Amino acid sequence: MSRVLVSQSSPLFLRRAVLQKPFLSVKNLSFTSGKRAYSLDARSAINEYVYCPLIRRVTDAEQGHKLGVFLMKYGLSPRLFNDKDDKVLEVSVFDKKLANPIGMAAGFDKHGECIDALFDLGFSYVEIGSITPEPQPGNPEPRFFRLPKDEAVINRYGFNSVGHWDVLGRLKLRAEKYLRAEAVAASSLDQSLKDNHVTTNAFRNNKLLAINLGKNKNGDEIEDYVKGVERFGPFADVLVINVSSPNTPGLRNLQSSDKLTNLLKIVVNQRDLLNGNLLHSKPPILVKIAPDLTEIEIKSIAESAKEAKIDGIIMSNTTIQRDNLKLLTTDKNLINEQGGLSGAPLKEISLNAFKKLRKYTKDSDLVLIGCGGISNGKDAIEFAKAGATFVQLYTAFAYKGPGLAAKIKDEITSELKKENKTWMEIIGADDNEK
């Protein structure tokens, strides 16, 4: 099967990895007898402790990223068997329900190639992108670096994107497939099919599809986002305005008060002009911001968000800080590679910035989403108690493998039951602490 999917026109590293490396051969992936089911279950320890380390050993960071997306795109990756979330994990947000509070952050599936494979791993929220209006290659390689001792990465991708039209084509084909299935269900005499009617662009009950919008390197700081809202609105449950990547010149300047307020007002107006998405609802607007902000700047962003009447804020993107990080990595050249750092060392910075943001938003209807350095259930609960309605992760997924979402959900469920609480009951629990 792999020889059909990986041709001589495929990138060299894919041909080497999939066709030549024995750990990825059909034989050694255990696509036989009883071992097959074990290997293909995302919960299997072999994924975290054997396959992921081996992939890291034979690929550089960007090659490993592309390989992971490739395997998921073509159905060669594990999936989560028996994915049934405990009721204590249920989240109420944007007038909808999420089965659990664990989301995949933007940056992994930049081009919308493996949406369903990510949902199959237990994520209730998948955010694709960032996507720019026109195709652009991003920054020159190498631009993605691993810090394995810290379970961190540094990236300076620079909004590498295939552009709006390529991703839109993929989303349209996906939507047509699911809407045809919906039509069959609606006309069926089988009540169970009708009961499974979905109401989100995830085309799965209690899950949401978000689309993260960026601007071209030389694009217009207003029009690029307006185009994104207009074009992707019909296919999104949530639209995210990314003004915080450190790898696009001048982008973070859009976080300044006047510019951000103006941008967000225009974006909200464009959203309001939409007829609705494919399922007849208008997607909420979020803005994703950086952790490298002063408290005054965070307060200003909160005020801009309230004035523009957006729906929420994601805190945070990657950090450009290095001096304040407690790193085990000693290679100074690696540590000082230009770009944004993400992974476990980001958590303390991101959580501190999040708490400041909560301070200036808890009197509003703004939904706050925690992101940055989250790698286990304890991290997720810390963000929830600080005010996060749900959380997102990415870098930990690259290190821990396809079973991470399930593992975190199990850890959260266990802790919540010890406290005799639900996820919704712990959101903002720290608000009254001095």
Short mmCIF file of C-alpha atoms in Angstrom, two decimals:
data_model
loop_
_atom_site.label_atom_id
_atom_site.label_comp_id
_atom_site.label_asym_id
_atom_site.label_seq_id
_atom_site.Cartn_x
_atom_site.Cartn_y
_atom_site.Cartn_z
CA MET A 1 0.00 0.00 0.00
CA SER A 2 2.78 2.44 0.88
CA ARG A 3 4.42 1.93 -2.53
CA VAL A 4 1.26 3.19 -4.20
CA LEU A 5 1.07 6.28 -2.02
CA VAL A 6 4.77 7.17 -2.13
CA SER A 7 5.95 7.61 -5.71
CA GLN A 8 9.25 8.74 -7.20
CA SER A 9 7.78 12.24 -7.33
CA SER A 10 7.34 12.31 -3.55
CA PRO A 11 9.84 14.29 -1.49
CA LEU A 12 13.10 12.40 -1.01
CA PHE A 13 12.75 12.17 2.76
CA LEU A 14 9.30 10.56 2.40
CA ARG A 15 10.61 7.95 -0.03
CA ARG A 16 13.49 7.18 2.29
CA ALA A 17 11.39 7.05 5.42
CA VAL A 18 8.37 5.16 4.10
CA LEU A 19 10.03 2.87 1.57
CA GLN A 20 13.50 2.22 2.95
CA LYS A 21 13.43 2.52 6.75
CA PRO A 22 12.53 -0.87 8.25
CA PHE A 23 10.62 0.58 11.20
CA LEU A 24 8.06 1.98 8.76
CA SER A 25 7.82 -1.13 6.60
CA VAL A 26 4.53 -2.98 6.36
CA LYS A 27 6.04 -5.85 8.27
CA ASN A 28 7.34 -3.83 11.18
CA LEU A 29 4.25 -1.65 11.51
CA SER A 30 2.58 -4.93 12.50
CA PHE A 31 -0.14 -4.80 9.88
CA THR A 32 -0.73 -8.49 10.60
CA SER A 33 -2.84 -10.60 12.92
CA GLY A 34 -3.44 -9.41 16.46
CA LYS A 35 -0.52 -6.97 16.46
CA ARG A 36 -2.24 -4.87 13.82
CA ALA A 37 -4.94 -3.63 16.17
CA TYR A 38 -2.38 -2.85 18.88
CA SER A 39 -0.23 -0.76 16.53
CA LEU A 40 -3.17 1.14 15.10
CA ASP A 41 -4.71 2.08 18.45
CA ALA A 42 -3.52 5.59 19.30
CA ARG A 43 -3.35 4.66 22.98
CA SER A 44 -0.64 2.05 22.34
CA ALA A 45 2.60 2.83 24.15
CA ILE A 46 4.54 1.69 21.09
CA ASN A 47 3.58 4.93 19.33
CA GLU A 48 5.08 7.19 22.02
CA TYR A 49 8.07 5.07 22.98
CA VAL A 50 9.07 3.40 19.69
CA TYR A 51 7.66 4.95 16.53
CA CYS A 52 7.85 8.65 17.48
CA PRO A 53 11.46 8.46 18.73
CA LEU A 54 12.46 6.54 15.61
CA ILE A 55 10.86 9.12 13.36
CA ARG A 56 12.73 11.85 15.23
CA ARG A 57 15.96 9.90 14.81
CA VAL A 58 15.75 9.63 11.00
CA THR A 59 14.21 13.01 10.18
CA ASP A 60 14.90 16.62 10.99
CA ALA A 61 12.09 18.65 12.55
CA GLU A 62 10.43 19.80 9.34
CA GLN A 63 10.75 16.40 7.69
CA GLY A 64 9.16 14.78 10.73
CA HIS A 65 6.32 17.30 10.65
CA LYS A 66 5.65 16.65 6.96
CA LEU A 67 5.86 12.90 7.45
CA GLY A 68 3.33 13.02 10.29
CA VAL A 69 0.85 14.99 8.18
CA PHE A 70 1.46 12.66 5.23
CA LEU A 71 0.74 9.51 7.25
CA MET A 72 -2.43 11.03 8.71
CA LYS A 73 -3.60 12.36 5.35
CA TYR A 74 -3.44 8.92 3.77
CA GLY A 75 -4.86 6.92 6.65
CA LEU A 76 -1.55 5.34 7.66
CA SER A 77 -1.59 6.65 11.22
CA PRO A 78 -3.25 5.25 14.36
CA ARG A 79 -6.68 6.30 15.51
CA LEU A 80 -8.34 6.28 18.91
CA PHE A 81 -10.45 3.17 19.44
CA ASN A 82 -13.55 3.47 21.66
CA ASP A 83 -13.43 7.25 21.76
CA LYS A 84 -16.19 8.00 24.25
CA ASP A 85 -15.67 10.99 26.52
CA ASP A 86 -16.87 11.11 30.10
CA LYS A 87 -19.65 13.63 30.72
CA VAL A 88 -17.48 15.52 33.22
CA LEU A 89 -15.38 16.72 30.26
CA GLU A 90 -18.24 18.35 28.37
CA VAL A 91 -17.78 22.02 27.48
CA SER A 92 -20.44 24.62 26.67
CA VAL A 93 -19.03 27.25 24.32
CA PHE A 94 -20.32 29.43 21.47
CA ASP A 95 -23.85 28.06 22.04
CA LYS A 96 -22.58 24.58 21.26
CA LYS A 97 -21.20 21.59 23.10
CA LEU A 98 -17.70 20.18 22.95
CA ALA A 99 -17.29 16.56 24.00
CA ASN A 100 -14.06 17.45 25.78
CA PRO A 101 -11.81 20.49 26.34
CA ILE A 102 -8.79 19.33 24.29
CA GLY A 103 -8.05 21.07 20.99
CA MET A 104 -5.32 20.85 18.36
CA ALA A 105 -3.70 24.25 17.87
CA ALA A 106 -2.98 25.83 14.51
CA GLY A 107 0.40 25.06 12.99
CA PHE A 108 0.25 21.29 12.74
CA ASP A 109 -2.24 20.96 9.88
CA LYS A 110 -1.38 24.15 8.03
CA HIS A 111 -3.18 23.25 4.81
CA GLY A 112 -6.24 21.33 6.04
CA GLU A 113 -4.93 17.96 4.92
CA CYS A 114 -5.67 15.72 7.92
CA ILE A 115 -8.67 17.24 9.70
CA ASP A 116 -10.56 14.00 10.16
CA ALA A 117 -7.50 12.06 11.27
CA LEU A 118 -7.03 14.60 14.08
CA PHE A 119 -10.65 14.29 15.17
CA ASP A 120 -10.12 10.51 15.15
CA LEU A 121 -7.42 10.98 17.79
CA GLY A 122 -9.93 12.40 20.28
CA PHE A 123 -9.54 16.14 19.80
CA SER A 124 -12.88 17.95 20.07
CA TYR A 125 -11.56 21.11 18.42
CA VAL A 126 -9.20 21.19 15.43
CA GLU A 127 -7.71 24.46 14.19
CA ILE A 128 -6.10 24.44 10.74
CA GLY A 129 -3.76 27.08 9.31
CA SER A 130 -2.51 29.72 9.39
CA ILE A 131 -3.67 30.25 5.82
CA THR A 132 -2.68 33.27 3.74
CA PRO A 133 -4.66 34.60 0.75
CA GLU A 134 -1.90 33.89 -1.78
CA PRO A 135 0.51 30.95 -1.75
CA GLN A 136 3.87 31.76 -0.21
CA PRO A 137 6.86 29.55 0.63
CA GLY A 138 7.63 31.07 4.02
CA ASN A 139 11.17 31.52 5.25
CA PRO A 140 14.18 29.60 3.86
CA GLU A 141 15.07 26.22 5.35
CA PRO A 142 16.22 25.19 7.87
CA ARG A 143 13.44 26.87 9.82
CA PHE A 144 12.25 24.29 12.34
CA PHE A 145 14.43 22.96 15.18
CA ARG A 146 13.95 20.42 17.96
CA LEU A 147 15.09 20.86 21.56
CA PRO A 148 14.39 17.27 22.66
CA LYS A 149 15.78 17.61 26.19
CA ASP A 150 13.11 20.25 26.80
CA GLU A 151 10.37 18.73 24.64
CA ALA A 152 10.36 22.04 22.81
CA VAL A 153 10.80 23.33 19.27
CA ILE A 154 11.78 26.61 17.65
CA ASN A 155 10.12 27.50 14.37
CA ARG A 156 10.43 30.35 11.93
CA TYR A 157 8.20 28.94 9.21
CA GLY A 158 6.96 32.40 8.28
CA PHE A 159 3.36 31.52 7.32
CA ASN A 160 4.29 28.97 4.64
CA SER A 161 0.93 28.44 2.98
CA VAL A 162 -0.61 26.94 -0.14
CA GLY A 163 -3.06 29.86 -0.13
CA HIS A 164 -6.80 30.24 0.22
CA TRP A 165 -7.93 28.54 -2.97
CA ASP A 166 -6.05 25.30 -2.44
CA VAL A 167 -7.41 24.86 1.10
CA LEU A 168 -10.90 25.96 0.04
CA GLY A 169 -10.94 23.26 -2.62
CA ARG A 170 -10.04 20.65 -0.03
CA LEU A 171 -12.71 21.91 2.39
CA LYS A 172 -15.37 21.93 -0.32
CA LEU A 173 -14.67 18.31 -1.26
CA ARG A 174 -14.77 17.30 2.39
CA ALA A 175 -18.05 19.16 2.97
CA GLU A 176 -19.67 17.65 -0.13
CA LYS A 177 -18.81 14.16 1.09
CA TYR A 178 -20.36 14.72 4.50
CA LEU A 179 -23.39 16.63 3.23
CA ARG A 180 -24.18 13.77 0.85
CA ALA A 181 -24.07 11.41 3.82
CA GLU A 182 -26.33 13.80 5.74
CA ALA A 183 -28.83 13.79 2.88
CA VAL A 184 -28.91 10.00 2.89
CA ALA A 185 -29.46 10.02 6.65
CA ALA A 186 -32.28 12.56 6.40
CA SER A 187 -34.14 10.45 3.87
CA SER A 188 -33.54 7.19 5.69
CA LEU A 189 -36.17 5.27 7.61
CA ASP A 190 -33.44 4.35 10.10
CA GLN A 191 -34.00 6.62 13.10
CA SER A 192 -30.45 6.04 14.37
CA LEU A 193 -29.07 7.73 11.25
CA LYS A 194 -31.36 10.72 11.75
CA ASP A 195 -30.34 10.96 15.39
CA ASN A 196 -26.71 11.37 14.31
CA HIS A 197 -27.46 14.60 12.42
CA VAL A 198 -24.54 16.96 12.96
CA THR A 199 -24.64 20.71 13.42
CA THR A 200 -21.01 21.75 13.01
CA ASN A 201 -18.46 21.95 10.22
CA ALA A 202 -16.49 19.26 11.99
CA PHE A 203 -19.31 17.01 10.71
CA ARG A 204 -19.08 15.22 14.03
CA ASN A 205 -21.29 15.71 17.02
CA ASN A 206 -19.87 17.92 19.77
CA LYS A 207 -16.74 18.89 17.84
CA LEU A 208 -15.68 22.13 16.13
CA LEU A 209 -13.52 23.01 13.12
CA ALA A 210 -11.60 26.29 13.39
CA ILE A 211 -9.69 28.08 10.63
CA ASN A 212 -6.72 30.29 11.48
CA LEU A 213 -6.22 33.25 9.14
CA GLY A 214 -2.91 34.96 8.41
CA LYS A 215 -1.65 37.69 6.11
CA ASN A 216 0.85 37.44 3.28
CA LYS A 217 4.33 38.77 3.94
CA ASN A 218 3.66 41.74 1.70
CA GLY A 219 -0.12 41.61 2.04
CA ASP A 220 -2.56 44.23 3.27
CA GLU A 221 -3.03 44.12 7.03
CA ILE A 222 -6.79 44.54 6.71
CA GLU A 223 -7.80 43.07 3.35
CA ASP A 224 -5.94 39.80 3.83
CA TYR A 225 -8.05 39.02 6.90
CA VAL A 226 -11.29 40.28 5.34
CA LYS A 227 -10.74 37.91 2.41
CA GLY A 228 -10.20 35.07 4.83
CA VAL A 229 -13.45 35.72 6.70
CA GLU A 230 -15.41 36.04 3.46
CA ARG A 231 -13.97 32.90 1.87
CA PHE A 232 -13.68 30.56 4.84
CA GLY A 233 -16.73 31.68 6.82
CA PRO A 234 -18.98 29.07 5.18
CA PHE A 235 -16.66 26.22 6.21
CA ALA A 236 -15.69 27.25 9.73
CA ASP A 237 -17.24 26.83 13.15
CA VAL A 238 -14.67 29.33 14.43
CA LEU A 239 -12.44 31.89 12.68
CA VAL A 240 -9.14 32.89 14.28
CA ILE A 241 -7.29 36.11 13.47
CA ASN A 242 -3.57 35.47 13.91
CA VAL A 243 -1.72 38.71 14.71
CA SER A 244 0.98 37.13 16.87
CA SER A 245 3.33 35.00 14.78
CA PRO A 246 6.87 36.31 15.39
CA ASN A 247 8.01 35.15 11.95
CA THR A 248 6.16 37.58 9.67
CA PRO A 249 7.73 41.06 9.68
CA GLY A 250 5.53 43.64 11.36
CA LEU A 251 2.70 41.22 12.19
CA ARG A 252 2.90 41.63 15.96
CA ASN A 253 2.54 45.38 15.48
CA LEU A 254 -1.13 44.64 14.75
CA GLN A 255 -1.52 43.93 18.47
CA SER A 256 -1.20 47.65 19.20
CA SER A 257 -4.42 49.20 20.47
CA ASP A 258 -5.63 51.35 17.56
CA LYS A 259 -4.60 48.92 14.83
CA LEU A 260 -6.08 45.90 16.58
CA THR A 261 -9.39 47.58 17.42
CA ASN A 262 -9.79 48.76 13.83
CA LEU A 263 -8.89 45.35 12.38
CA LEU A 264 -11.20 43.42 14.66
CA LYS A 265 -14.15 45.78 14.06
CA ILE A 266 -13.78 45.34 10.31
CA VAL A 267 -13.45 41.57 10.64
CA VAL A 268 -16.55 41.33 12.84
CA ASN A 269 -18.49 43.46 10.36
CA GLN A 270 -17.44 41.14 7.52
CA ARG A 271 -18.49 38.11 9.57
CA ASP A 272 -21.87 39.70 10.21
CA LEU A 273 -22.37 40.13 6.47
CA LEU A 274 -22.05 36.38 5.91
CA ASN A 275 -25.20 34.40 5.27
CA GLY A 276 -23.84 31.84 7.67
CA ASN A 277 -21.73 28.74 7.28
CA LEU A 278 -22.86 25.53 5.59
CA LEU A 279 -24.88 24.69 8.68
CA HIS A 280 -26.54 28.13 8.86
CA SER A 281 -24.65 29.70 11.76
CA LYS A 282 -22.13 32.54 11.75
CA PRO A 283 -18.70 31.58 13.08
CA PRO A 284 -17.41 33.33 16.20
CA ILE A 285 -14.26 35.43 15.82
CA LEU A 286 -11.20 34.85 18.00
CA VAL A 287 -7.85 36.63 18.04
CA LYS A 288 -4.61 34.82 18.85
CA ILE A 289 -2.04 36.86 20.75
CA ALA A 290 1.57 36.57 21.91
CA PRO A 291 2.82 35.82 25.42
CA ASP A 292 5.59 38.41 25.10
CA LEU A 293 3.43 41.34 26.15
CA THR A 294 3.49 43.70 29.11
CA GLU A 295 0.48 43.82 31.40
CA ILE A 296 -0.41 47.22 29.94
CA GLU A 297 -0.37 45.72 26.44
CA ILE A 298 -2.51 42.78 27.54
CA LYS A 299 -5.02 45.15 29.12
CA SER A 300 -5.12 47.14 25.87
CA ILE A 301 -5.81 44.00 23.84
CA ALA A 302 -8.62 43.03 26.21
CA GLU A 303 -10.19 46.46 25.76
CA SER A 304 -9.84 46.21 21.96
CA ALA A 305 -11.53 42.80 21.99
CA LYS A 306 -14.43 44.12 24.05
CA GLU A 307 -14.85 47.23 21.92
CA ALA A 308 -14.78 45.26 18.67
CA LYS A 309 -17.21 42.69 20.10
CA ILE A 310 -15.25 39.64 19.06
CA ASP A 311 -16.02 36.35 20.77
CA GLY A 312 -12.78 35.30 22.36
CA ILE A 313 -9.00 35.32 22.69
CA ILE A 314 -6.40 32.56 22.40
CA MET A 315 -3.43 33.02 24.73
CA SER A 316 -0.85 32.28 23.47
CA ASN A 317 1.32 31.91 20.41
CA THR A 318 5.04 31.05 20.58
CA THR A 319 7.56 33.10 22.55
CA ILE A 320 10.64 34.96 21.36
CA GLN A 321 12.00 35.01 24.91
CA ARG A 322 15.03 32.91 25.76
CA ASP A 323 16.61 34.40 28.90
CA ASN A 324 13.62 33.68 31.14
CA LEU A 325 13.26 30.05 30.07
CA LYS A 326 14.48 27.18 32.24
CA LEU A 327 16.07 25.09 29.49
CA LEU A 328 17.99 21.84 29.78
CA THR A 329 19.40 22.36 26.29
CA THR A 330 22.93 23.75 26.50
CA ASP A 331 23.66 24.36 22.80
CA LYS A 332 23.58 28.18 22.68
CA ASN A 333 23.49 28.27 18.88
CA LEU A 334 20.37 26.09 18.91
CA ILE A 335 18.71 28.01 21.73
CA ASN A 336 19.31 31.30 19.95
CA GLU A 337 17.95 30.24 16.58
CA GLN A 338 15.60 32.98 15.44
CA GLY A 339 11.92 32.14 15.72
CA GLY A 340 9.20 31.31 18.18
CA LEU A 341 9.76 28.69 20.87
CA SER A 342 6.94 26.37 21.91
CA GLY A 343 6.63 23.31 24.09
CA ALA A 344 6.96 22.62 27.81
CA PRO A 345 9.20 25.63 28.65
CA LEU A 346 6.55 28.01 27.30
CA LYS A 347 3.93 26.97 29.82
CA GLU A 348 5.01 29.22 32.69
CA ILE A 349 5.22 32.29 30.44
CA SER A 350 1.95 31.54 28.69
CA LEU A 351 0.04 30.79 31.91
CA ASN A 352 1.28 33.98 33.57
CA ALA A 353 0.22 36.02 30.55
CA PHE A 354 -3.11 34.18 30.53
CA LYS A 355 -3.78 35.09 34.15
CA LYS A 356 -3.18 38.76 33.37
CA LEU A 357 -5.57 38.52 30.42
CA ARG A 358 -8.22 36.92 32.64
CA LYS A 359 -7.86 39.78 35.08
CA TYR A 360 -9.06 42.22 32.41
CA THR A 361 -11.70 40.02 30.74
CA LYS A 362 -13.52 38.16 33.51
CA ASP A 363 -16.16 40.91 33.62
CA SER A 364 -17.01 40.25 29.95
CA ASP A 365 -18.48 37.53 27.74
CA LEU A 366 -15.11 36.90 26.05
CA VAL A 367 -14.18 33.23 25.83
CA LEU A 368 -10.55 32.56 26.73
CA ILE A 369 -8.67 29.60 25.25
CA GLY A 370 -5.46 28.41 26.88
CA CYS A 371 -2.52 27.46 24.70
CA GLY A 372 1.21 27.21 25.23
CA GLY A 373 3.26 24.44 26.84
CA ILE A 374 0.29 22.21 27.71
CA SER A 375 1.40 18.58 27.78
CA ASN A 376 -0.68 16.78 30.42
CA GLY A 377 -3.91 16.87 32.38
CA LYS A 378 -2.42 18.89 35.22
CA ASP A 379 -1.42 21.66 32.79
CA ALA A 380 -4.90 21.70 31.25
CA ILE A 381 -6.57 21.96 34.66
CA GLU A 382 -4.27 24.83 35.66
CA PHE A 383 -5.39 26.78 32.60
CA ALA A 384 -9.04 25.94 33.29
CA LYS A 385 -8.86 27.18 36.86
CA ALA A 386 -7.16 30.32 35.56
CA GLY A 387 -10.19 30.87 33.29
CA ALA A 388 -9.73 28.83 30.10
CA THR A 389 -12.94 27.46 28.62
CA PHE A 390 -10.87 24.89 26.76
CA VAL A 391 -7.22 24.37 25.83
CA GLN A 392 -5.07 23.67 22.80
CA LEU A 393 -1.78 21.87 22.27
CA TYR A 394 0.62 21.05 19.45
CA THR A 395 4.30 20.63 20.38
CA ALA A 396 3.59 18.01 23.06
CA PHE A 397 1.70 16.05 20.39
CA ALA A 398 4.85 15.98 18.26
CA TYR A 399 6.83 14.47 21.14
CA LYS A 400 4.23 12.25 22.80
CA GLY A 401 2.49 10.97 19.69
CA PRO A 402 -1.08 10.16 18.66
CA GLY A 403 -2.27 8.95 22.05
CA LEU A 404 -1.72 12.26 23.82
CA ALA A 405 -5.27 13.64 23.61
CA ALA A 406 -6.68 10.42 25.07
CA LYS A 407 -4.07 10.38 27.84
CA ILE A 408 -4.78 13.98 28.83
CA LYS A 409 -8.52 13.36 28.83
CA ASP A 410 -8.05 10.36 31.11
CA GLU A 411 -5.89 12.42 33.49
CA ILE A 412 -8.42 15.27 33.60
CA THR A 413 -11.33 12.89 34.14
CA SER A 414 -9.55 11.19 37.04
CA GLU A 415 -8.72 14.50 38.72
CA LEU A 416 -12.19 15.96 38.25
CA LYS A 417 -13.80 12.90 39.80
CA LYS A 418 -11.47 13.20 42.78
CA GLU A 419 -12.67 16.78 43.21
CA ASN A 420 -16.29 15.78 42.47
CA LYS A 421 -16.38 18.50 39.82
CA THR A 422 -17.02 18.86 36.10
CA TRP A 423 -14.76 20.78 33.71
CA MET A 424 -17.29 23.60 33.47
CA GLU A 425 -17.35 23.92 37.26
CA ILE A 426 -13.60 24.54 37.56
CA ILE A 427 -13.34 27.25 34.89
CA GLY A 428 -12.14 30.42 36.61
CA ALA A 429 -11.91 28.75 40.00
CA ASP A 430 -8.81 30.80 40.80
CA ASP A 431 -10.54 34.14 40.16
CA ASN A 432 -11.10 34.82 43.84
CA GLU A 433 -7.60 33.88 44.96
CA LYS A 434 -5.41 36.74 46.12
#
